[in-house]
């Protein structure tokens, strides 16, 4: 169940079929003041079916928020929406419950997938292929980055060298498992004081340790 915050100038009828889903919904006025004091949410929804020009201003204000943004439109609103609105997705106000559920799920998962991984003093941004230690960029090769990203995406889970080879290098890689040890050693050297985030499980493999930075 997601917490959905809707910004609208209407009292009701924004997305009638949303009431059939098991999400927690908070209705707020479609004003800049409401945006400034809005609670944390898993998904933000702006009602563009009622007043399109005001909806665009709200979308631009909400673009800086980390939560995904869904814009509700009437049949005639599609032509006005462009990338500069900054929305994650759009939906008709007449959308059925199955479509609404799918769009909500996909919007939330899309933003989560693109969000940087932040753990144990590390920030790993998949979009820019950049890793930072306490805000300081570190110079990683592609495979070093992929190895770090994969381990950090699965904290505390132990992976054998064979599993890491298949996940990071791919099934078509014909080298030995020693290449994993070499990359782990190089990664630790580049992580400096945070080298211990890549833990060794003797006789098994490696895991990402959640430690105090």
Short mmCIF file of N, CA, C and O in Angstrom, two decimals, residues 130-186:
data_model
loop_
_atom_site.label_atom_id
_atom_site.label_comp_id
_atom_site.label_asym_id
_atom_site.label_seq_id
_atom_site.Cartn_x
_atom_site.Cartn_y
_atom_site.Cartn_z
N UNK A 130 28.55 7.06 -11.32
CA UNK A 130 29.47 7.74 -10.42
C UNK A 130 29.27 7.24 -8.99
O UNK A 130 28.14 7.15 -8.51
N UNK A 131 30.37 6.88 -8.34
CA UNK A 131 30.34 6.49 -6.94
C UNK A 131 31.12 7.51 -6.13
O UNK A 131 32.15 8.03 -6.59
N UNK A 132 30.62 7.81 -4.93
CA UNK A 132 31.27 8.79 -4.07
C UNK A 132 31.43 8.23 -2.67
O UNK A 132 30.56 7.50 -2.18
N UNK A 133 32.52 8.59 -2.03
CA UNK A 133 32.76 8.26 -0.63
C UNK A 133 32.71 9.56 0.15
O UNK A 133 33.54 10.44 -0.06
N UNK A 134 31.70 9.69 1.01
CA UNK A 134 31.50 10.92 1.78
C UNK A 134 31.51 12.15 0.88
O UNK A 134 32.11 13.19 1.18
N UNK A 135 30.85 12.03 -0.29
CA UNK A 135 30.74 13.14 -1.21
C UNK A 135 31.91 13.30 -2.17
O UNK A 135 31.88 14.14 -3.06
N UNK A 136 32.96 12.49 -1.99
CA UNK A 136 34.15 12.60 -2.85
C UNK A 136 34.09 11.54 -3.95
O UNK A 136 34.03 10.35 -3.66
N UNK A 137 34.10 11.94 -5.24
CA UNK A 137 34.04 10.96 -6.33
C UNK A 137 35.25 10.03 -6.31
O UNK A 137 36.37 10.45 -5.99
N UNK A 138 35.02 8.76 -6.61
CA UNK A 138 36.13 7.81 -6.74
C UNK A 138 36.16 7.28 -8.17
O UNK A 138 35.12 7.10 -8.81
N UNK A 139 37.34 7.05 -8.67
CA UNK A 139 37.53 6.66 -10.06
C UNK A 139 37.47 5.14 -10.18
O UNK A 139 38.40 4.43 -9.79
N UNK A 140 36.37 4.64 -10.74
CA UNK A 140 36.17 3.21 -10.88
C UNK A 140 36.05 2.83 -12.35
O UNK A 140 35.51 3.59 -13.16
N UNK A 141 36.56 1.65 -12.67
CA UNK A 141 36.32 1.10 -14.00
C UNK A 141 34.86 0.65 -14.09
O UNK A 141 34.16 0.57 -13.07
N UNK A 142 34.42 0.33 -15.29
CA UNK A 142 33.03 -0.11 -15.47
C UNK A 142 32.72 -1.34 -14.62
O UNK A 142 31.70 -1.39 -13.93
N UNK A 143 33.58 -2.35 -14.66
CA UNK A 143 33.32 -3.58 -13.91
C UNK A 143 33.43 -3.35 -12.40
O UNK A 143 32.69 -3.95 -11.63
N UNK A 144 34.35 -2.48 -11.98
CA UNK A 144 34.43 -2.17 -10.55
C UNK A 144 33.14 -1.51 -10.08
O UNK A 144 32.62 -1.83 -9.01
N UNK A 145 32.63 -0.59 -10.91
CA UNK A 145 31.38 0.07 -10.54
C UNK A 145 30.24 -0.94 -10.49
O UNK A 145 29.43 -0.93 -9.55
N UNK A 146 30.14 -1.79 -11.49
CA UNK A 146 29.06 -2.77 -11.54
C UNK A 146 29.12 -3.74 -10.36
O UNK A 146 28.09 -4.12 -9.80
N UNK A 147 30.32 -4.13 -9.98
CA UNK A 147 30.47 -5.03 -8.84
C UNK A 147 30.04 -4.34 -7.55
O UNK A 147 29.30 -4.93 -6.74
N UNK A 148 30.47 -3.10 -7.37
CA UNK A 148 30.08 -2.35 -6.18
C UNK A 148 28.57 -2.11 -6.16
O UNK A 148 27.92 -2.27 -5.12
N UNK A 149 28.02 -1.72 -7.29
CA UNK A 149 26.58 -1.47 -7.38
C UNK A 149 25.77 -2.72 -7.05
O UNK A 149 24.79 -2.68 -6.29
N UNK A 150 26.19 -3.85 -7.60
CA UNK A 150 25.45 -5.09 -7.37
C UNK A 150 25.50 -5.49 -5.89
O UNK A 150 24.46 -5.84 -5.31
N UNK A 151 26.67 -5.44 -5.28
CA UNK A 151 26.78 -5.81 -3.88
C UNK A 151 25.98 -4.86 -2.99
O UNK A 151 25.26 -5.28 -2.08
N UNK A 152 26.07 -3.53 -3.27
CA UNK A 152 25.37 -2.55 -2.46
C UNK A 152 23.85 -2.64 -2.63
O UNK A 152 23.10 -2.26 -1.73
N UNK A 153 23.41 -3.14 -3.78
CA UNK A 153 21.98 -3.30 -4.02
C UNK A 153 21.40 -4.49 -3.25
O UNK A 153 20.17 -4.61 -3.13
N UNK A 154 22.28 -5.33 -2.74
CA UNK A 154 21.85 -6.52 -2.00
C UNK A 154 22.61 -6.61 -0.68
O UNK A 154 23.39 -7.55 -0.45
N UNK A 155 22.46 -5.61 0.19
CA UNK A 155 23.26 -5.57 1.42
C UNK A 155 23.06 -6.80 2.31
O UNK A 155 21.95 -7.33 2.42
N UNK A 156 24.17 -7.24 2.90
CA UNK A 156 24.20 -8.36 3.86
C UNK A 156 24.01 -9.73 3.20
O UNK A 156 24.16 -10.75 3.86
N UNK A 157 23.71 -9.77 1.91
CA UNK A 157 23.54 -11.06 1.24
C UNK A 157 24.89 -11.54 0.72
O UNK A 157 25.63 -10.78 0.11
N UNK A 158 25.19 -12.80 0.98
CA UNK A 158 26.48 -13.38 0.58
C UNK A 158 26.37 -13.95 -0.83
O UNK A 158 25.43 -14.69 -1.14
N UNK A 159 27.36 -13.61 -1.67
CA UNK A 159 27.41 -14.14 -3.03
C UNK A 159 28.72 -14.89 -3.24
O UNK A 159 29.79 -14.42 -2.85
N UNK A 160 28.61 -16.05 -3.86
CA UNK A 160 29.83 -16.79 -4.20
C UNK A 160 30.51 -16.09 -5.37
O UNK A 160 29.91 -15.26 -6.06
N UNK A 161 31.76 -16.44 -5.61
CA UNK A 161 32.47 -15.86 -6.75
C UNK A 161 31.79 -16.23 -8.06
O UNK A 161 31.74 -15.43 -9.00
N UNK A 162 31.27 -17.45 -8.13
CA UNK A 162 30.58 -17.89 -9.35
C UNK A 162 29.31 -17.05 -9.59
O UNK A 162 29.00 -16.68 -10.73
N UNK A 163 28.59 -16.76 -8.50
CA UNK A 163 27.38 -15.94 -8.65
C UNK A 163 27.73 -14.52 -9.11
O UNK A 163 27.06 -13.95 -9.96
N UNK A 164 28.80 -13.97 -8.56
CA UNK A 164 29.21 -12.62 -8.95
C UNK A 164 29.68 -12.59 -10.40
O UNK A 164 29.40 -11.63 -11.13
N UNK A 165 30.35 -13.63 -10.83
CA UNK A 165 30.76 -13.70 -12.23
C UNK A 165 29.56 -13.67 -13.16
O UNK A 165 29.54 -12.96 -14.16
N UNK A 166 28.52 -14.46 -12.84
CA UNK A 166 27.35 -14.53 -13.72
C UNK A 166 26.54 -13.24 -13.67
O UNK A 166 25.99 -12.81 -14.68
N UNK A 167 26.46 -12.61 -12.49
CA UNK A 167 25.64 -11.40 -12.35
C UNK A 167 26.33 -10.15 -12.91
O UNK A 167 25.68 -9.29 -13.51
N UNK A 168 27.63 -10.04 -12.71
CA UNK A 168 28.36 -8.83 -13.10
C UNK A 168 29.05 -8.98 -14.45
O UNK A 168 29.02 -8.07 -15.29
N UNK A 169 29.67 -10.13 -14.67
CA UNK A 169 30.41 -10.34 -15.93
C UNK A 169 29.55 -11.00 -17.00
O UNK A 169 29.83 -10.88 -18.18
N UNK A 170 28.53 -11.74 -16.59
CA UNK A 170 27.64 -12.38 -17.55
C UNK A 170 28.01 -13.84 -17.78
O UNK A 170 29.15 -14.27 -17.54
N UNK A 171 27.04 -14.57 -18.27
CA UNK A 171 27.23 -16.02 -18.46
C UNK A 171 28.22 -16.34 -19.58
O UNK A 171 28.74 -17.44 -19.66
N UNK A 172 28.47 -15.37 -20.45
CA UNK A 172 29.38 -15.63 -21.56
C UNK A 172 30.83 -15.33 -21.22
O UNK A 172 31.71 -15.40 -22.08
N UNK A 173 31.09 -15.02 -19.94
CA UNK A 173 32.47 -14.74 -19.53
C UNK A 173 33.18 -16.07 -19.24
O UNK A 173 32.68 -16.91 -18.51
N UNK A 174 34.37 -16.24 -19.84
CA UNK A 174 35.06 -17.52 -19.73
C UNK A 174 36.27 -17.47 -18.79
O UNK A 174 36.99 -18.45 -18.67
N UNK A 175 36.50 -16.34 -18.15
CA UNK A 175 37.62 -16.25 -17.21
C UNK A 175 37.32 -16.98 -15.91
O UNK A 175 36.20 -17.38 -15.63
N UNK A 176 38.34 -17.12 -15.08
CA UNK A 176 38.17 -17.80 -13.80
C UNK A 176 37.65 -16.88 -12.72
O UNK A 176 37.56 -15.67 -12.89
N UNK A 177 37.34 -17.48 -11.58
CA UNK A 177 36.77 -16.72 -10.47
C UNK A 177 37.80 -15.79 -9.83
O UNK A 177 37.43 -14.90 -9.07
N UNK A 178 39.08 -15.99 -10.14
CA UNK A 178 40.09 -15.13 -9.55
C UNK A 178 39.90 -13.67 -9.96
O UNK A 178 40.30 -12.76 -9.23
N UNK A 179 39.27 -13.43 -11.10
CA UNK A 179 39.04 -12.04 -11.51
C UNK A 179 38.16 -11.30 -10.52
O UNK A 179 38.28 -10.08 -10.34
N UNK A 180 37.27 -12.03 -9.82
CA UNK A 180 36.44 -11.41 -8.79
C UNK A 180 37.32 -10.93 -7.64
O UNK A 180 37.18 -9.79 -7.16
N UNK A 181 38.25 -11.78 -7.20
CA UNK A 181 39.15 -11.40 -6.11
C UNK A 181 39.99 -10.18 -6.48
O UNK A 181 40.22 -9.29 -5.66
N UNK A 182 40.44 -10.13 -7.73
CA UNK A 182 41.26 -9.01 -8.18
C UNK A 182 40.45 -7.71 -8.14
O UNK A 182 40.92 -6.67 -7.66
N UNK A 183 39.21 -7.76 -8.62
CA UNK A 183 38.37 -6.56 -8.63
C UNK A 183 37.99 -6.13 -7.22
O UNK A 183 37.91 -4.93 -6.93
N UNK A 184 37.75 -7.09 -6.35
CA UNK A 184 37.43 -6.75 -4.96
C UNK A 184 38.63 -6.07 -4.30
O UNK A 184 38.48 -5.06 -3.59
N UNK A 185 39.82 -6.58 -4.55
CA UNK A 185 41.02 -5.97 -3.98
C UNK A 185 41.20 -4.53 -4.48
O UNK A 185 41.51 -3.62 -3.70
N UNK A 186 40.99 -4.32 -5.77
CA UNK A 186 41.11 -2.96 -6.32
C UNK A 186 40.03 -2.03 -5.77
O UNK A 186 40.29 -0.86 -5.47
#
